[in-house]
Structure formats: C-alpha cells, structure tokens
Short mmCIF file of C-alpha atoms and ligand atoms in Angstrom, two decimals:
data_model
loop_
_atom_site.label_atom_id
_atom_site.label_comp_id
_atom_site.label_asym_id
_atom_site.label_seq_id
_atom_site.Cartn_x
_atom_site.Cartn_y
_atom_site.Cartn_z
CA MET A 18 9.52 -26.68 -3.51
CA ASP A 19 6.09 -27.95 -2.50
CA LEU A 20 3.85 -25.68 -4.56
CA SER A 21 0.55 -26.77 -3.01
CA SER A 22 1.87 -26.10 0.46
CA LEU A 23 3.21 -22.69 -0.68
CA LEU A 24 -0.17 -21.81 -2.16
CA ALA A 25 -1.96 -22.90 1.01
CA ASP A 26 0.31 -20.66 3.08
CA LEU A 27 -0.30 -17.76 0.71
CA GLU A 28 -4.04 -18.32 0.90
CA ALA A 29 -3.83 -18.31 4.71
CA LEU A 30 -2.34 -14.81 4.51
CA ARG A 31 -5.15 -13.48 2.32
CA ASP A 32 -7.06 -11.63 5.06
CA GLU A 33 -3.88 -10.15 6.52
CA MET A 34 -2.86 -9.00 3.03
CA ILE A 35 -6.18 -7.20 2.56
CA ARG A 36 -5.94 -5.66 6.04
CA THR A 37 -2.42 -4.44 5.29
CA ARG A 38 -3.57 -2.90 2.02
CA ARG A 39 -6.45 -1.09 3.74
CA ASP A 40 -4.20 0.18 6.51
CA LEU A 41 -1.71 1.54 3.96
CA HIS A 42 -4.58 3.02 1.98
CA GLN A 43 -5.76 4.91 5.06
CA HIS A 44 -2.26 6.25 5.70
CA PRO A 45 -0.78 7.19 2.33
CA GLU A 46 2.63 8.89 2.16
CA LEU A 47 4.24 10.86 -0.65
CA GLY A 48 7.55 9.94 -2.31
CA PHE A 49 10.58 9.94 0.05
CA GLN A 50 8.19 10.44 3.00
CA GLU A 51 7.11 6.79 3.28
CA ARG A 52 8.29 6.47 6.90
CA ARG A 53 5.25 4.80 8.43
CA THR A 54 4.94 2.51 5.41
CA ALA A 55 8.63 1.58 5.60
CA GLY A 56 8.32 0.91 9.32
CA ILE A 57 5.48 -1.55 8.76
CA ILE A 58 7.40 -3.27 5.97
CA ALA A 59 10.62 -3.56 7.96
CA ALA A 60 8.82 -4.96 11.01
CA ARG A 61 6.95 -7.51 8.92
CA LEU A 62 10.06 -8.64 7.03
CA SER A 63 12.11 -8.91 10.23
CA ALA A 64 9.40 -10.96 11.89
CA ALA A 65 9.45 -13.30 8.88
CA GLY A 66 13.20 -13.76 9.32
CA LEU A 67 14.51 -11.74 6.39
CA GLU A 68 17.65 -9.62 6.58
CA VAL A 69 16.39 -6.05 6.50
CA ARG A 70 18.09 -2.84 5.37
CA THR A 71 16.16 0.37 5.93
CA GLY A 72 16.95 3.91 4.80
CA VAL A 73 17.94 2.74 1.33
CA ALA A 74 17.34 5.70 -1.00
CA HIS A 75 16.02 7.65 2.03
CA THR A 76 12.88 5.64 2.84
CA GLY A 77 13.32 2.42 0.85
CA VAL A 78 13.53 -1.02 2.43
CA LEU A 79 15.43 -4.08 1.21
CA GLY A 80 14.53 -7.49 2.58
CA VAL A 81 16.82 -10.39 1.71
CA LEU A 82 15.60 -13.96 1.91
CA ARG A 83 18.43 -16.49 1.65
CA GLY A 84 17.20 -19.90 0.63
CA GLY A 85 18.63 -23.15 1.94
CA GLN A 86 19.47 -24.45 -1.54
CA PRO A 87 21.84 -23.13 -4.19
CA GLY A 88 20.23 -21.00 -6.87
CA PRO A 89 20.09 -17.62 -8.59
CA GLY A 90 19.40 -14.16 -7.20
CA LEU A 91 16.02 -12.62 -7.95
CA LEU A 92 14.71 -9.16 -7.05
CA LEU A 93 11.00 -8.46 -6.53
CA ARG A 94 10.28 -4.75 -6.55
CA ALA A 95 7.24 -3.03 -5.03
CA ASP A 96 6.82 0.75 -5.11
CA MET A 97 5.18 2.26 -2.07
CA ASP A 98 4.47 5.98 -2.58
CA ALA A 99 1.12 7.78 -2.84
CA LEU A 100 0.03 10.91 -4.71
CA PRO A 101 -1.02 14.48 -3.87
CA VAL A 102 -4.70 13.75 -4.59
CA GLN A 103 -7.76 14.22 -2.33
CA GLU A 104 -9.65 10.92 -2.23
CA GLU A 105 -13.33 11.14 -3.17
CA ASN A 106 -14.24 7.48 -2.72
CA ASP A 107 -16.76 6.65 -0.02
CA LEU A 108 -14.89 3.69 1.45
CA PRO A 109 -14.57 2.67 5.11
CA PHE A 110 -10.79 2.68 4.63
CA ARG A 111 -10.52 5.90 2.63
CA SER A 112 -7.43 8.05 3.06
CA GLN A 113 -7.22 9.79 6.41
CA THR A 114 -4.50 12.14 5.23
CA PRO A 115 -5.98 15.25 3.58
CA GLY A 116 -4.72 15.78 0.06
CA VAL A 117 -2.79 12.50 -0.13
CA MET A 118 -4.13 9.28 -1.63
CA HIS A 119 -2.96 5.90 -2.86
CA ALA A 120 -4.41 6.84 -6.25
CA CYS A 121 -2.15 4.51 -8.24
CA GLY A 122 -2.49 1.30 -6.23
CA HIS A 123 0.98 1.12 -4.72
CA ASP A 124 -0.69 0.12 -1.43
CA THR A 125 -1.68 -3.12 -3.14
CA HIS A 126 1.89 -3.65 -4.41
CA VAL A 127 3.29 -3.43 -0.89
CA ALA A 128 0.64 -5.71 0.61
CA VAL A 129 1.13 -8.34 -2.11
CA ALA A 130 4.94 -8.30 -1.93
CA LEU A 131 4.81 -8.67 1.86
CA ALA A 132 2.50 -11.68 1.59
CA VAL A 133 4.80 -13.30 -0.98
CA ALA A 134 7.86 -12.62 1.20
CA GLN A 135 6.17 -14.08 4.27
CA THR A 136 5.06 -17.16 2.34
CA LEU A 137 8.48 -17.87 0.83
CA ALA A 138 10.15 -17.25 4.20
CA ARG A 139 8.21 -20.18 5.65
CA HIS A 140 9.79 -22.40 2.99
CA ARG A 141 13.28 -20.94 3.06
CA ASP A 142 15.02 -24.27 3.65
CA ALA A 143 13.68 -25.59 0.34
CA LEU A 144 14.13 -22.30 -1.52
CA PRO A 145 16.92 -22.23 -4.12
CA GLY A 146 18.98 -19.04 -4.24
CA THR A 147 18.26 -15.64 -2.77
CA ILE A 148 15.32 -13.31 -3.21
CA THR A 149 15.65 -9.58 -2.57
CA PHE A 150 12.40 -7.74 -1.85
CA ALA A 151 12.89 -4.11 -2.84
CA PHE A 152 10.32 -1.68 -1.44
CA GLN A 153 10.99 1.39 -3.50
CA PRO A 154 10.13 4.98 -2.60
CA ALA A 155 9.17 7.82 -4.94
CA GLU A 156 8.13 5.99 -8.10
CA GLU A 157 5.61 8.71 -8.95
CA ILE A 158 8.39 11.26 -9.25
CA ILE A 159 10.66 8.75 -11.05
CA SER A 160 13.27 9.20 -8.33
CA GLY A 161 13.43 6.11 -6.15
CA ALA A 162 14.79 3.34 -8.36
CA ARG A 163 18.09 4.96 -9.32
CA PRO A 164 19.36 5.54 -5.76
CA MET A 165 18.19 2.07 -4.70
CA ILE A 166 20.30 0.55 -7.47
CA GLU A 167 23.21 2.85 -6.65
CA GLN A 168 22.99 1.73 -3.03
CA GLY A 169 23.41 -1.91 -3.92
CA ALA A 170 19.91 -3.35 -4.39
CA LEU A 171 21.11 -5.45 -7.35
CA ASP A 172 24.60 -6.26 -6.12
CA ASN A 173 24.43 -7.10 -2.47
CA PRO A 174 23.43 -9.92 -2.70
CA PRO A 175 23.90 -10.37 -6.47
CA VAL A 176 20.70 -10.32 -8.51
CA GLN A 177 20.33 -11.95 -11.94
CA ALA A 178 16.70 -11.16 -12.73
CA THR A 179 13.89 -8.84 -11.66
CA LEU A 180 10.11 -8.99 -11.30
CA ALA A 181 7.42 -6.47 -10.45
CA PHE A 182 3.77 -5.83 -11.17
CA HIS A 183 1.36 -2.91 -11.38
CA VAL A 184 -2.32 -3.23 -10.61
CA THR A 185 -4.35 -1.39 -13.25
CA THR A 186 -7.90 -0.20 -13.74
CA GLU A 187 -7.29 -0.37 -17.49
CA LEU A 188 -7.88 -4.13 -17.24
CA PRO A 189 -10.75 -5.93 -15.49
CA VAL A 190 -10.03 -8.02 -12.44
CA GLY A 191 -9.10 -11.53 -13.57
CA GLN A 192 -6.82 -10.41 -16.39
CA VAL A 193 -3.00 -10.39 -16.33
CA SER A 194 -0.71 -9.02 -19.03
CA ALA A 195 2.97 -9.98 -19.29
CA ARG A 196 4.11 -8.75 -22.66
CA ALA A 197 7.65 -9.07 -24.02
CA GLY A 198 9.55 -6.02 -25.26
CA ALA A 199 8.88 -2.34 -24.60
CA ILE A 200 5.66 -1.89 -22.62
CA MET A 201 6.06 1.61 -21.19
CA ALA A 202 7.82 4.71 -22.45
CA SER A 203 11.01 6.53 -21.65
CA ALA A 204 10.34 9.85 -19.94
CA ASP A 205 12.54 12.93 -20.07
CA ARG A 206 11.68 16.42 -18.92
CA PHE A 207 13.08 19.34 -20.89
CA GLU A 208 13.05 23.07 -20.47
CA ILE A 209 13.45 25.70 -23.19
CA VAL A 210 14.33 29.28 -22.32
CA VAL A 211 13.70 31.67 -25.22
CA ARG A 212 15.49 35.01 -24.91
CA GLY A 213 14.35 37.95 -27.02
CA THR A 214 14.26 41.67 -26.40
CA GLY A 215 11.44 43.17 -24.37
CA GLY A 216 9.59 46.32 -25.33
CA HIS A 217 6.32 48.14 -25.93
CA GLY A 218 3.54 46.00 -27.37
CA ALA A 219 2.71 48.75 -29.86
CA TYR A 220 6.22 48.75 -31.39
CA PRO A 221 7.06 45.09 -32.09
CA HIS A 222 9.71 46.00 -34.67
CA ARG A 223 11.87 47.39 -31.85
CA SER A 224 11.67 44.07 -29.91
CA VAL A 225 12.32 40.38 -30.41
CA ASP A 226 9.16 38.70 -29.21
CA PRO A 227 9.97 35.50 -27.26
CA ILE A 228 6.28 34.54 -27.05
CA LEU A 229 6.01 34.34 -30.82
CA VAL A 230 9.33 32.50 -31.09
CA GLY A 231 8.23 30.09 -28.34
CA SER A 232 4.96 29.51 -30.18
CA GLU A 233 6.84 28.65 -33.37
CA ILE A 234 8.94 26.19 -31.39
CA VAL A 235 5.83 24.54 -29.89
CA VAL A 236 4.37 24.00 -33.36
CA ALA A 237 7.67 22.86 -34.86
CA LEU A 238 8.18 20.23 -32.16
CA GLN A 239 5.05 18.48 -33.44
CA LEU A 240 6.62 18.42 -36.91
CA LEU A 241 9.41 16.31 -35.45
CA VAL A 242 6.87 13.70 -34.43
CA SER A 243 4.89 13.81 -37.68
CA ARG A 244 7.75 14.20 -40.21
CA GLU A 245 10.93 12.79 -38.69
CA VAL A 246 9.70 9.76 -36.74
CA ASN A 247 8.66 6.56 -38.44
CA PRO A 248 4.87 6.54 -38.02
CA ILE A 249 4.96 3.01 -36.61
CA ASP A 250 7.36 4.06 -33.82
CA PRO A 251 5.49 5.79 -30.99
CA ALA A 252 6.79 9.17 -29.83
CA VAL A 253 5.20 11.96 -27.82
CA VAL A 254 6.41 15.52 -27.34
CA THR A 255 4.14 17.51 -25.03
CA ILE A 256 4.75 21.08 -23.92
CA GLY A 257 2.96 21.35 -20.60
CA MET A 258 4.24 24.73 -19.46
CA PHE A 259 4.64 28.02 -21.32
CA HIS A 260 5.30 30.98 -19.05
CA ALA A 261 5.95 34.51 -20.26
CA GLY A 262 4.93 38.06 -19.75
CA THR A 263 3.63 40.37 -17.07
CA ALA A 264 1.16 42.66 -18.87
CA PHE A 265 -1.03 42.60 -21.97
CA ASN A 266 0.78 45.42 -23.73
CA ILE A 267 4.41 44.55 -22.98
CA ILE A 268 6.61 42.25 -25.02
CA PRO A 269 8.57 40.34 -22.37
CA PRO A 270 12.28 39.64 -22.71
CA GLU A 271 11.96 35.92 -22.08
CA ALA A 272 9.67 32.90 -22.33
CA ARG A 273 10.04 29.60 -20.48
CA LEU A 274 8.66 26.36 -21.84
CA ALA A 275 8.81 22.90 -20.35
CA GLY A 276 7.71 19.57 -21.71
CA THR A 277 8.03 15.82 -21.71
CA LEU A 278 9.50 13.49 -24.32
CA ARG A 279 8.24 9.87 -24.50
CA THR A 280 9.45 7.03 -26.70
CA LEU A 281 9.54 3.24 -26.61
CA ASP A 282 13.05 3.08 -28.05
CA GLN A 283 16.42 4.27 -26.73
CA GLU A 284 17.81 5.19 -30.15
CA LEU A 285 14.73 7.28 -31.01
CA ARG A 286 14.88 8.85 -27.56
CA ALA A 287 18.48 10.01 -28.11
CA ARG A 288 17.72 11.28 -31.62
CA LEU A 289 14.71 13.31 -30.48
CA GLN A 290 16.64 14.76 -27.54
CA GLN A 291 19.17 16.05 -30.05
CA ARG A 292 16.59 17.26 -32.57
CA ILE A 293 14.53 19.15 -29.96
CA GLY A 294 17.66 21.11 -29.11
CA GLU A 295 18.59 21.74 -32.74
CA LEU A 296 15.09 22.76 -33.75
CA ALA A 297 14.53 25.13 -30.83
CA SER A 298 17.84 26.92 -31.24
CA GLY A 299 17.56 26.99 -35.05
CA ILE A 300 14.08 28.50 -35.00
CA ALA A 301 15.09 31.02 -32.36
CA ALA A 302 18.19 32.03 -34.35
CA SER A 303 16.16 32.47 -37.55
CA LEU A 304 13.88 34.87 -35.67
CA ARG A 305 16.72 36.86 -34.01
CA ALA A 306 16.20 35.21 -30.60
CA GLN A 307 18.14 32.65 -28.63
CA ALA A 308 16.91 29.37 -27.18
CA GLU A 309 18.60 27.27 -24.54
CA VAL A 310 17.39 23.71 -24.15
CA ALA A 311 18.12 21.65 -21.04
CA PHE A 312 17.19 17.99 -20.62
CA ASP A 313 16.51 16.46 -17.26
CA VAL A 314 17.29 12.89 -18.18
CA GLY A 315 14.56 10.71 -16.71
CA CYS A 316 14.28 6.99 -17.29
CA PRO A 317 14.51 4.60 -20.23
CA PRO A 318 11.56 2.64 -21.63
CA VAL A 319 10.27 -0.31 -19.59
CA VAL A 320 11.48 -3.30 -21.60
CA ASN A 321 10.53 -6.84 -20.65
CA ASP A 322 12.90 -9.71 -21.35
CA PRO A 323 11.16 -12.30 -23.59
CA ALA A 324 12.12 -15.28 -21.41
CA MET A 325 11.07 -13.54 -18.20
CA ALA A 326 7.77 -12.44 -19.80
CA ALA A 327 7.16 -16.05 -20.86
CA LEU A 328 7.86 -17.18 -17.30
CA VAL A 329 5.24 -14.78 -15.95
CA ARG A 330 2.75 -15.78 -18.66
CA ARG A 331 3.09 -19.42 -17.59
CA ALA A 332 2.38 -18.34 -14.01
CA ALA A 333 -0.60 -16.25 -15.16
CA LEU A 334 -2.03 -19.16 -17.17
CA ALA A 335 -2.05 -21.27 -14.00
CA VAL A 336 -3.86 -18.53 -12.06
CA VAL A 337 -6.28 -16.84 -14.47
CA GLY A 338 -6.30 -19.31 -17.37
CA GLU A 339 -6.15 -18.71 -21.10
CA ALA A 340 -9.00 -16.17 -21.08
CA GLY A 341 -7.36 -14.07 -18.38
CA THR A 342 -3.86 -14.07 -19.86
CA VAL A 343 -3.88 -11.07 -22.19
CA GLU A 344 -1.41 -8.79 -23.96
CA ARG A 345 -2.02 -5.18 -23.09
CA GLU A 346 -0.79 -2.72 -25.73
CA PRO A 347 2.30 -0.65 -24.80
CA GLN A 348 1.66 2.53 -22.80
CA MET A 349 3.30 5.96 -23.09
CA GLY A 350 3.30 6.35 -19.32
CA ALA A 351 6.63 5.73 -17.58
CA ASP A 352 7.83 3.83 -14.55
CA ASP A 353 11.31 3.74 -13.07
CA MET A 354 11.10 -0.04 -12.84
CA ALA A 355 12.71 0.59 -16.25
CA LEU A 356 16.06 1.11 -14.50
CA PHE A 357 15.92 -2.26 -12.74
CA LEU A 358 14.98 -3.89 -16.07
CA GLU A 359 17.75 -2.07 -17.91
CA ALA A 360 20.26 -3.40 -15.39
CA ARG A 361 18.94 -6.99 -15.20
CA PRO A 362 16.52 -8.95 -17.42
CA GLY A 363 13.08 -9.08 -15.94
CA CYS A 364 9.35 -8.66 -16.37
CA TYR A 365 6.98 -5.93 -15.27
CA PHE A 366 3.44 -7.27 -15.55
CA PHE A 367 -0.01 -5.74 -15.21
CA VAL A 368 -2.76 -7.16 -13.02
CA GLY A 369 -6.32 -6.08 -13.76
CA GLY A 370 -8.14 -4.38 -10.89
CA ALA A 371 -11.23 -2.79 -12.43
CA ASN A 372 -14.68 -3.97 -11.46
CA PRO A 373 -17.20 -1.17 -12.03
CA PRO A 374 -19.86 -0.50 -10.92
CA TYR A 375 -19.23 -2.67 -7.85
CA VAL A 376 -15.87 -1.17 -6.93
CA PRO A 377 -14.68 2.40 -7.56
CA SER A 378 -12.32 2.02 -10.52
CA GLY A 379 -11.59 5.56 -11.66
CA PRO A 380 -8.49 6.28 -13.70
CA HIS A 381 -5.06 6.11 -12.08
CA HIS A 382 -4.14 9.35 -10.27
CA SER A 383 -7.82 10.41 -10.06
CA PRO A 384 -9.74 11.03 -6.79
CA GLN A 385 -12.05 8.14 -7.79
CA PHE A 386 -9.27 5.59 -8.30
CA GLY A 387 -9.91 2.22 -6.72
CA VAL A 388 -9.27 -1.47 -7.32
CA ASP A 389 -11.13 -4.66 -6.64
CA GLU A 390 -9.26 -6.40 -3.83
CA ALA A 391 -9.81 -9.72 -5.63
CA SER A 392 -6.83 -8.57 -7.71
CA LEU A 393 -4.48 -8.91 -4.73
CA PRO A 394 -4.52 -12.72 -4.36
CA ILE A 395 -4.21 -12.99 -8.15
CA ALA A 396 -1.12 -10.76 -8.19
CA ALA A 397 0.36 -12.58 -5.23
CA GLU A 398 -0.09 -16.03 -6.76
CA VAL A 399 1.34 -15.00 -10.13
CA LEU A 400 4.34 -13.40 -8.43
CA LEU A 401 4.86 -16.43 -6.17
CA ARG A 402 4.60 -18.96 -9.00
CA ALA A 403 6.91 -16.97 -11.26
CA ALA A 404 9.48 -16.51 -8.50
CA VAL A 405 9.43 -20.19 -7.54
CA GLU A 406 9.80 -21.35 -11.14
CA HIS A 407 12.65 -18.91 -11.70
CA GLN A 408 14.52 -20.10 -8.61
CA GLU A 409 13.93 -23.79 -9.26
CA ARG A 410 15.01 -23.64 -12.90
CA GLY A 411 18.01 -21.51 -12.11
CA GLY A 412 16.71 -18.68 -14.30
CA ALA A 413 14.12 -18.03 -16.99
CA LYS A 414 14.15 -20.60 -19.76
CA ARG A 415 12.85 -19.95 -23.23
CA THR A 416 10.24 -22.69 -23.18
CA GLY A 417 6.47 -22.94 -22.83
ZN1 ZN B 13 1.13 6.42 -10.78
ZN1 ZN B 14 1.87 3.53 -10.19
#
C-alpha cells in the first residue's frame, strides 16, 4: 500500500476526527445505551463503503472492510461507552447530559477508529485481507466484549489478530506504550454471605455474631495476598462492601461482603478464587457461623502477544520516535479487551493524553478527566501503520 498517500488521507481527516470526538463528548451514553453513538458510527462506516452490522451485543457495531488483495483478518476494537460522572471541566464541548461523561476517553477511541476506517476504505483495492472494526458497548461494566465475540465478531469474517488502544492521562501526550505480556489485571467480583445467629447485643454468648466473623474474613483475605502469593506476582483482594445490621444494640443474623480479585496471571487467579472460598468458609466454621462465597467470573488479564506488541512498537517509533516509545508498567485495572486478546493474539496499547496545565487531565473516571486532542492523530497514525504492516506481512512477524 502507498503509505504516504494513506497518511495524507488520514491527515485530511484530522479536523473531522476532532469534531467527531467533541460531538461524542457532548453526548455521552452509558453502557448498552450507546444508541446515538452507534447511529453515528454506522452511518459513517456505511458512507465509507464498509459492510455494517448494528445491534451486535445490543448497541455494538461491526464494520467490515474487505480489501482487494488476499491477506489475513484483523480486528480493531474501540469501546464507546461513557460513565455516570458529572463533568466539571469548563470546555465548550463539555457533556450536555447531566450525570454522564466520557470520563475515560472512549469518545477519542471511537473518533480515531472511524478515521482509520475511513482512510483504509479509500485504499481498499490495495488492502490485503479484511479488517473488522468492532465498536464495543459497555466496557466500563466489563460486559460488552463477551457478547460481541459470541455474536461472531471474530469469526464472521475470520479474524487472526486484534488491535486496540486506550488513551491515558497517566502518560503525557507524545508517549505510546506497547508492552508485551500481561499489562492489565483479571477482574472477578465475589460476594460472601456470613450467616450467624442474631440476638441481643448485651448477650453475645447467645448469638453467633456475623459482623465479627466477617471482620475476621476481611483480615484473613489480606493474609492470602501477603503469605500465599509470591511477592513478585501482583495480586489484589479488596472488600468494597460490608453490609450488616439494623441497630447499634442488635447482633444481626447475617452479614454481606463483596469484593474484587485482581491478578496478572490465570493460574494465580484460579488459585485465589479457590482459596478465598476455603478461607471464608473455614473461618466461619471455626467460629460457629457459615459462609457462602459466590464468584461472578469477570475477565482474564489483558495479555499482549510479543510479536503484535513489537509490531505496534515499530509503528510507534515511526510516529513518536525513540523518546516517545515507552513501556508503561502493568496496571491492576481491567479491560474486557482481554477477551478478544485471549481468543486471538493481539496488542492493546496506551497513548498518552495528559498535558497539564494546558488541558484538563484529571484521573480517569474523575469529573476533571480530559485529554489533549493532539493524542488523537498520534493514536490514529500508530493504529493505521500497525494495521497496514500486519496486513501486508500477512501477520505479525517476530522481527525489528
Ligand atoms: Zn474506564
Ligand atoms: Zn476506559
């Protein structure tokens, strides 16, 4: 393919890409409610000549670009949901929907993926293989990727590799990180119900106090992390909810706890799932109570394929140079891009978007979140270059 002509076409779409991002930013939609967003995406993809499937996983959109040359299948994924956050930034394009905000930057993901799709569509005759653009709903609630995969995103047409990016205010604009291996954590929600015997607060010996038992469980769960996990393997167990009781002088019959388990490793994840159950029920039994543990299995760690990460690093080097091509340390946050990457080798890369004090760059999910729009053309060019190299080489090669 003629790279300089591709890059010129991408550059020509720069203003439209920024306008699209601002429009989406003004009209954010929560997970599985992205109807306006999906409508804009579908219209834009259809106009560019892609085959479009809407209503995938409720509000998701798949756009298929069939190239004129033989080649592999690649999937580019962009998540499109916003968050229940009230925007506090003083921007001309601030959110117009009360209590909803693109506070994670998914508006930029959609705008960038659309620009890349439109650019490649103009060169479809020279494009080897097929590229599927997957606009995924409900990433923030880790719920959109699984049904998209179940509804054929990777199979129809067949996909061999996957790419996606996340803009981040943890890196300054001008930096890109495409690290091999596990870069984000698995995430599982669990609930523990502790059953004791309720009674008068003055006569604890006639009751089994589920609050005390639950407290012992909370403390013991941290012993799992400190005494049973290799200290060089990251693991997090956080209890975020502990509900019990109705009055200060009554021992309640029951306590309900809920928490999250995070790891960077599938084997450790399975072991800790088992040990959380064993520990909770063992402690409860030793204190005459009962504990029931239920896991809501979430998603695996985000693991980048080494060859695909190298492919993206080569693209990043061409765009932001040696100084801008960095290796961000793994994060214990989660992303259901993990499911696409578990199914097909791929790379999820980070694009720096912070530029304080000139641009609001508060933390992700905060009312002050914002990104420098100079990150959009960087993300688009890295994605375009990586996609083109992948299609032309017939896959990711372990070179460079
Ligand atoms: Zn987020
Ligand atoms: Zn996000």
